[in-house]
Coordinates of C-alpha atoms in Angstrom, one line a residue:
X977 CA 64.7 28.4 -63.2
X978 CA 64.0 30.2 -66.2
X979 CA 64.8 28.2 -68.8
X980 CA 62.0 26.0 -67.6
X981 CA 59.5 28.2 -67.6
X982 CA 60.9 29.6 -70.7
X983 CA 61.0 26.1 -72.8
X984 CA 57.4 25.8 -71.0
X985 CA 56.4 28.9 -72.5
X986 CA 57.3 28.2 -76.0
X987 CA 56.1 24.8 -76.1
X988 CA 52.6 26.3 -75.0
X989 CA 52.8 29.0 -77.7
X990 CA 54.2 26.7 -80.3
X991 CA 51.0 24.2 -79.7
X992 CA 48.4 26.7 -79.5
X993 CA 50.2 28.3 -83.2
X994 CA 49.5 24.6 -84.7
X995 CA 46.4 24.5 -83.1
X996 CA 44.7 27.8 -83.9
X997 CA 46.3 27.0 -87.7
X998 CA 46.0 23.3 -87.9
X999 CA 45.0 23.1 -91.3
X1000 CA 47.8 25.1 -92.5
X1001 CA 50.0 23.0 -90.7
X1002 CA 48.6 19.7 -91.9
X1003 CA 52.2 18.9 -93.7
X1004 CA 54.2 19.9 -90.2
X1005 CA 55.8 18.0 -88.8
X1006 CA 53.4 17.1 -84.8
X1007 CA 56.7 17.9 -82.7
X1008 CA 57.2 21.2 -84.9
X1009 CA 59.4 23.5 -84.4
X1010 CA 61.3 20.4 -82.2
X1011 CA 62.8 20.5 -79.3
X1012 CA 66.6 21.5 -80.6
X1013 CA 64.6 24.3 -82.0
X1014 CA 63.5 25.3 -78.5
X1015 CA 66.3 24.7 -76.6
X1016 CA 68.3 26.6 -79.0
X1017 CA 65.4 29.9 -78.6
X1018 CA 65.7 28.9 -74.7
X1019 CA 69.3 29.5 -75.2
X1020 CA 69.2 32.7 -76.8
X1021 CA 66.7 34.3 -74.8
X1022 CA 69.4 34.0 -72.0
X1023 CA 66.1 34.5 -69.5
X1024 CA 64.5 37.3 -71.4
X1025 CA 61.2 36.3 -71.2
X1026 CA 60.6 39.6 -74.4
X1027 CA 62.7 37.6 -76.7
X1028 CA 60.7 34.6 -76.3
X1029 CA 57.7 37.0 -76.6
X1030 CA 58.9 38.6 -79.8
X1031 CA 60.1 35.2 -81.4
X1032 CA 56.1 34.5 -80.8
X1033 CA 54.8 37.7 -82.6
X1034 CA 57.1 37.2 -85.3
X1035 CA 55.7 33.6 -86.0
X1036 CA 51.6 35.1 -85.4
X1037 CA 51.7 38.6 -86.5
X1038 CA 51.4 38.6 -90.3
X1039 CA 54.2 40.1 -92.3
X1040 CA 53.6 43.8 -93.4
X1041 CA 55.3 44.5 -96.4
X1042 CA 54.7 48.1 -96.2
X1043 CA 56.4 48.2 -93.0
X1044 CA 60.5 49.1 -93.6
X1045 CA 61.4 47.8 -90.4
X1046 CA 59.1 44.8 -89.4
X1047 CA 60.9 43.4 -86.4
X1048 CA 61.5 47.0 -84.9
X1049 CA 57.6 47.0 -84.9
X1050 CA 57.0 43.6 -82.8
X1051 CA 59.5 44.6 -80.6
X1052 CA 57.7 47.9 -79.9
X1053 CA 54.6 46.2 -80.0
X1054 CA 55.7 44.0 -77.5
X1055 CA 57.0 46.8 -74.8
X1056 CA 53.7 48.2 -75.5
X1057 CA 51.5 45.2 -74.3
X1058 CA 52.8 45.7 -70.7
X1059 CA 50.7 48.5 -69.9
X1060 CA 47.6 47.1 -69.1
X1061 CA 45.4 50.7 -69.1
X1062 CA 46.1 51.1 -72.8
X1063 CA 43.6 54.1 -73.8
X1064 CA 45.0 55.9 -70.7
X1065 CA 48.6 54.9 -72.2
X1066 CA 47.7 56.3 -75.8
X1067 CA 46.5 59.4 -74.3
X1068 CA 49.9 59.9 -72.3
X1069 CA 51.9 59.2 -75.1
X1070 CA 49.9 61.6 -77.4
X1071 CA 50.5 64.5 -74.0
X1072 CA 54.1 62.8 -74.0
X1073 CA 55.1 63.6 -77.3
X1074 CA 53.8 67.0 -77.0
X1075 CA 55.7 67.7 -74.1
X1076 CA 52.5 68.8 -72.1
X1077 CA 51.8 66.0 -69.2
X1078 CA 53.5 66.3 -66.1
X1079 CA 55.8 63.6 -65.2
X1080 CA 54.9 62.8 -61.8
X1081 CA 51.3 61.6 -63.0
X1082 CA 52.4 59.6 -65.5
X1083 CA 55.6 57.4 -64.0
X1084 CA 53.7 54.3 -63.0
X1085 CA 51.8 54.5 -65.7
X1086 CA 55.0 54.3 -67.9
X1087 CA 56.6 51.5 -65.9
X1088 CA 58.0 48.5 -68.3
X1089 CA 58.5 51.2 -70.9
X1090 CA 62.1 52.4 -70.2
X1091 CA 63.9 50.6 -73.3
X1092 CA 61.3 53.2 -75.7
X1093 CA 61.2 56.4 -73.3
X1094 CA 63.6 58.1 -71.2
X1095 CA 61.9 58.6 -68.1
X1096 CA 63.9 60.6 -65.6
X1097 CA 64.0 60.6 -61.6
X1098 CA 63.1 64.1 -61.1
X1099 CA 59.8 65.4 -61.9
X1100 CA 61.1 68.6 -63.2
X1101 CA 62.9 67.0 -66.4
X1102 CA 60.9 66.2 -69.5
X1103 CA 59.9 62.7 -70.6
X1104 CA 61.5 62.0 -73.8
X1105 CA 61.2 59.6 -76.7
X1106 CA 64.8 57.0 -77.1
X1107 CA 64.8 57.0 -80.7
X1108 CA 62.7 58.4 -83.4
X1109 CA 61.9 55.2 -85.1
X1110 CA 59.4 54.7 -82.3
X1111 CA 57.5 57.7 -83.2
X1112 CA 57.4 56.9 -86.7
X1113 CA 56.2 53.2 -85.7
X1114 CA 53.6 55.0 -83.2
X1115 CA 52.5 57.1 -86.0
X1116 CA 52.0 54.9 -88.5
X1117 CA 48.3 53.1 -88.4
X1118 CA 49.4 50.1 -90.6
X1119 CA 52.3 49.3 -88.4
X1120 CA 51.2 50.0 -84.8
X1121 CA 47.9 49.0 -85.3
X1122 CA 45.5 49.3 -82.2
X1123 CA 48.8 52.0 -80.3
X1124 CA 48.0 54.1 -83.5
X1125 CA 48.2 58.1 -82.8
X1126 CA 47.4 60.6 -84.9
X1127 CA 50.3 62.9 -86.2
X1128 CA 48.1 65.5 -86.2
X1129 CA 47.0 65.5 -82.3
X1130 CA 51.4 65.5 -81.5
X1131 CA 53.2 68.2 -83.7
X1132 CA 56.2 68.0 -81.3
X1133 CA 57.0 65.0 -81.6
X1134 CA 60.5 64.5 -82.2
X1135 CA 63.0 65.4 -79.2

């Protein structure tokens, strides 16, 4: 069942967060966040194993004030991490957003990244970006971090 392997998850997550900042934490309480917390984040994930994820990043990725829409940004983060060849998928995206890689090539690449692109059946339509704020996020080096691309390398980018 999921909500095993879910409560399992966080539990993990939650004890390596206290362990990898223990003396931050020294004042926590040992069963922190507790396990209403964790039933109630089981509950809400409804089996999303991403919301779990993201409830994660929020807690370890440090809060960026110059970012205007920090949870957008661990979300995107987070659909990011799936791609497991992540030069390969910074150079598509850059091709992507230029509107110059074929689609064929690049469909398994892209797999796991449906909720950010619209990625069509047939070869012959264009890969497109879902919303703008993902460029932005994409092209911004203080919020994406490491899935940085330069504006400069993608002048069409918006669809």
């Amino acid at each position: 069942e999921s909500g095993v392997d879910l409560t399992r998850y966080l539990c993990d997550e939650f004890n390596r967060i206290r362990q990898d900042h223990g003396p931050a934490m020294v004042h926590v309480s040992e069963n922190w966040p507790g396990e209403g917390i964790v039933r109630q984040l089981v509950r809400r994930a409804c089996g999303q194993f991403i919301y779990a994820a993201t409830i994660i990043l929020n807690i370890t990725v440090p809060e960026d004030h110059d970012s205007p829409y920090p949870d957008l940004d661990v979300l995107y983060l987070q659909i990011l991490s799936v791609c497991k060849q992540k030069e390969l998928l910074l150079d598509v995206l850059a091709h992507l957003l230029n509107k110059s890689h074929p689609v064929g090539k690049v469909r398994m690449l892209l797999f796991g990244l449906h909720s950010v692109l619209y990625i069509p059946d047939k070869d012959s339509e264009d890969i497109t970006v879902r919303h703008s704020s993902f460029v932005d996020f994409l092209t911004d080096k203080k919020r994406s971090g490491s899935y940085y691309l330069n504006k400069s390398l993608s002048e069409d980018m918006r669809h």
